[in-house]
Amino acid sequence: MLDKANLKAWLHKKELSRRDKILLILASFEDPCSISDIKESALGAGLRLSDKWNISLILSRSNGCAIRVPEGWEITDSGKSRLRELGVSNLPAAAVQVASDLRTYLAKIANDEVRNYVEEAIMCHEAGLYKASIIMSWLAAISVLHIHVVRHHLAAFNAEATRVDTRWKAAKNSDDLGKMKEYDFLERLHGISGIGKNRKDELQKALKLRNACGHPNSFKVSANGAAAHIEMLLLNVFDVFQI
């Protein structure tokens, strides 16, 4: 949902068409709304919609950006995509900052696999797909740690892994490391002082959240919750282990 402050700011952009402004108003409602609701919301944001606008006609010709249901008008996924094209976001300020920080990190990534994970995490986050953004950012972070171990600690890691479990087959690359459970990987990395205890604990909490998001269930995540997860990974993985 678009909050009132953002709605007011966007409605007074002169370059926007009437259709886009009405879509903005629809995006401020959680439920279908009537024409009178649309006019009242616009007036509350400082924009008076005269009868010349013919709101019903504009919406009916919106190319599927809005539909009329028995309860009134509502914005569709196509309408939301149109607003995203304009740069409209319903993310809280903190969540917007995290996405910006992640884009800054993206420019520094040389590894294609990690770059793809981070790009998808950003797109999911900005699209409001918070569970997906948590999963993709975690995949990016664990990939960074795998690469770091292969480049700098592979012999020590294999020795520690074998000490704990004699069945461990020495890893030669990141794919081999991916065969170990991620919780155990973090334990072994801590065992060779690759990460400190506090960082390990926070990453294992993040892993638990990622697992909760990766299975069908009723668990819900907010924009700020996803932002906090990504920010923790930025501070404890992406900004620390350069690849």
XYZ file of C-alpha atoms in Angstrom:
243
model
C 0.000 0.000 0.000
C 1.242 3.503 -0.839
C 1.248 5.640 2.303
C -0.313 9.112 2.460
C 2.980 10.999 2.480
C 4.222 9.263 -0.667
C 0.830 9.613 -2.333
C 0.806 13.376 -1.766
C 4.320 13.756 -3.176
C 3.597 11.719 -6.297
C 0.181 13.212 -7.091
C 1.713 16.657 -7.506
C 4.233 15.622 -10.153
C 3.096 17.563 -13.227
C 4.614 15.109 -15.700
C 2.297 12.259 -14.667
C -0.775 11.439 -16.720
C -4.274 11.340 -15.271
C -4.262 7.556 -15.530
C -1.030 7.266 -13.553
C -2.322 9.577 -10.839
C -5.486 7.543 -10.457
C -3.413 4.350 -10.295
C -1.401 5.962 -7.520
C -4.592 6.615 -5.599
C -5.766 3.027 -6.102
C -2.411 1.823 -4.778
C -3.109 3.660 -1.518
C -6.114 1.409 -0.815
C -5.854 -2.116 0.570
C -9.348 -2.982 -0.669
C -11.404 -2.104 -3.774
C -12.707 1.454 -3.677
C -15.465 3.531 -5.239
C -15.103 6.615 -7.446
C -16.091 8.761 -4.478
C -13.362 7.086 -2.403
C -10.835 7.942 -5.112
C -11.930 11.584 -5.200
C -11.886 11.864 -1.420
C -8.384 10.366 -1.201
C -7.111 12.728 -3.896
C -8.629 15.718 -2.112
C -6.966 14.647 1.123
C -3.659 14.706 -0.726
C -4.339 18.198 -2.091
C -5.589 17.267 -5.565
C -9.178 18.035 -6.602
C -10.499 15.702 -9.316
C -13.189 17.460 -11.319
C -15.924 15.671 -13.263
C -13.919 16.390 -16.424
C -11.523 13.646 -15.420
C -14.175 10.928 -16.012
C -12.410 8.517 -13.687
C -14.456 5.464 -14.686
C -13.597 5.954 -18.356
C -9.897 6.440 -17.615
C -9.776 3.254 -15.548
C -11.749 1.225 -18.084
C -9.167 2.251 -20.720
C -6.144 1.554 -18.521
C -5.053 -1.533 -20.491
C -5.602 -3.859 -17.571
C -3.863 -1.691 -14.982
C -7.104 -1.543 -12.983
C -10.224 -3.683 -12.901
C -13.722 -3.222 -11.583
C -14.985 -5.824 -9.136
C -18.336 -5.865 -7.302
C -16.833 -3.893 -4.407
C -15.299 -1.195 -6.625
C -12.049 -0.503 -8.484
C -8.696 -2.073 -7.650
C -5.208 -1.909 -9.074
C -3.856 -5.033 -10.799
C -0.353 -6.494 -10.977
C 0.031 -4.708 -14.318
C -0.896 -1.446 -12.622
C 1.638 -2.073 -9.866
C 4.278 -2.811 -12.486
C 3.463 0.486 -14.168
C 3.991 2.337 -10.892
C 7.305 0.571 -10.334
C 8.363 1.716 -13.807
C 7.691 5.267 -12.655
C 9.884 4.681 -9.611
C 7.074 4.401 -7.078
C 7.892 2.238 -4.071
C 5.940 1.394 -0.953
C 9.113 0.393 0.868
C 9.899 2.137 4.150
C 12.882 4.494 4.068
C 15.151 1.975 5.822
C 14.273 -0.718 3.293
C 14.942 1.651 0.383
C 18.377 2.454 1.864
C 19.249 -1.237 2.152
C 18.365 -1.789 -1.508
C 20.573 1.167 -2.420
C 23.455 -0.216 -0.344
C 23.056 -3.604 -2.006
C 23.252 -1.965 -5.434
C 26.494 -0.278 -4.372
C 27.886 -3.685 -3.417
C 26.656 -5.146 -6.716
C 28.997 -2.882 -8.662
C 31.983 -4.447 -6.867
C 31.144 -8.100 -7.564
C 33.293 -9.921 -10.099
C 31.806 -13.397 -9.605
C 28.855 -13.946 -11.976
C 26.999 -16.377 -9.712
C 27.093 -14.071 -6.711
C 26.186 -11.087 -8.913
C 23.091 -12.914 -10.180
C 21.973 -13.774 -6.636
C 22.403 -10.173 -5.492
C 20.565 -8.786 -8.541
C 17.632 -11.105 -7.864
C 17.649 -10.202 -4.167
C 17.391 -6.512 -5.079
C 14.590 -7.071 -7.590
C 12.609 -9.203 -5.147
C 13.102 -6.702 -2.330
C 11.982 -3.739 -4.423
C 8.998 -5.696 -5.742
C 7.820 -6.457 -2.209
C 8.667 -10.167 -2.462
C 10.295 -10.220 0.949
C 10.615 -13.967 1.478
C 12.275 -14.304 -1.911
C 14.630 -11.409 -1.154
C 15.697 -13.126 2.075
C 16.358 -16.403 0.254
C 18.317 -14.812 -2.612
C 20.405 -12.582 -0.349
C 21.265 -15.614 1.788
C 22.332 -17.582 -1.293
C 24.562 -14.660 -2.262
C 26.094 -14.503 1.223
C 26.790 -18.232 1.548
C 28.314 -18.212 -1.951
C 30.661 -15.414 -0.874
C 31.727 -17.443 2.160
C 32.281 -20.572 0.060
C 34.481 -18.649 -2.363
C 36.401 -17.065 0.509
C 37.129 -20.468 2.042
C 38.285 -21.947 -1.281
C 40.652 -19.033 -1.868
C 42.069 -18.624 1.615
C 41.274 -21.461 4.038
C 40.583 -24.643 2.072
C 43.247 -26.877 3.662
C 42.428 -25.722 7.193
C 38.692 -26.090 6.553
C 39.058 -29.643 5.233
C 41.221 -30.571 8.215
C 38.625 -29.213 10.658
C 35.747 -30.863 8.783
C 37.563 -34.204 8.820
C 38.366 -33.845 12.525
C 34.668 -33.404 13.291
C 33.433 -36.008 10.809
C 35.859 -38.555 9.358
C 33.377 -39.249 6.561
C 33.963 -35.770 5.094
C 35.444 -35.929 1.613
C 37.941 -33.109 1.181
C 36.435 -30.217 -0.789
C 38.233 -28.877 -3.839
C 35.843 -26.088 -4.864
C 32.716 -24.173 -3.888
C 30.407 -26.879 -5.220
C 32.035 -29.393 -2.887
C 31.533 -27.050 0.070
C 27.877 -26.757 -0.933
C 27.428 -30.438 -0.099
C 27.850 -29.635 3.603
C 24.834 -28.413 5.536
C 25.047 -24.640 5.850
C 24.705 -24.719 9.645
C 27.637 -27.133 9.850
C 29.623 -25.069 7.350
C 29.351 -22.038 9.618
C 30.414 -24.161 12.599
C 33.511 -25.426 10.747
C 34.342 -21.905 9.540
C 34.166 -20.701 13.132
C 36.300 -23.687 14.170
C 39.213 -22.413 12.048
C 38.652 -18.809 13.219
C 37.324 -17.801 9.807
C 34.470 -16.014 11.591
C 33.995 -15.032 15.220
C 31.358 -16.536 17.511
C 29.038 -13.517 17.410
C 29.140 -13.379 13.607
C 28.535 -17.126 13.423
C 25.536 -16.825 15.754
C 24.005 -14.008 13.709
C 24.521 -15.887 10.453
C 22.898 -18.995 11.899
C 19.913 -16.871 12.919
C 19.775 -15.594 9.334
C 19.920 -19.171 8.076
C 16.973 -20.080 10.308
C 15.009 -17.165 8.837
C 15.963 -18.211 5.313
C 14.726 -21.738 6.020
C 11.429 -20.398 7.373
C 10.973 -18.444 4.141
C 11.893 -21.382 1.916
C 9.003 -23.667 2.826
C 5.213 -23.335 2.364
C 3.845 -21.997 5.635
C 1.948 -19.090 7.176
C 5.120 -17.272 8.268
C 5.083 -13.601 7.264
C 7.921 -11.132 6.726
C 7.668 -7.339 6.570
C 9.707 -4.927 4.479
C 11.660 -3.888 7.558
C 12.234 -7.516 8.542
C 13.720 -8.311 5.139
C 15.743 -5.099 5.247
C 17.209 -6.035 8.642
C 18.211 -9.456 7.301
C 19.908 -7.955 4.247
C 21.612 -5.241 6.277
C 23.072 -7.873 8.618
C 24.473 -9.766 5.624
C 25.903 -6.548 4.199
C 27.686 -5.742 7.457
C 28.867 -9.252 8.284
C 29.530 -10.850 4.890
C 29.447 -8.605 1.848
C 31.464 -5.747 3.375
C 33.904 -8.103 5.094
C 34.747 -10.822 2.578
C 35.708 -9.268 -0.750
C 35.578 -11.563 -3.784
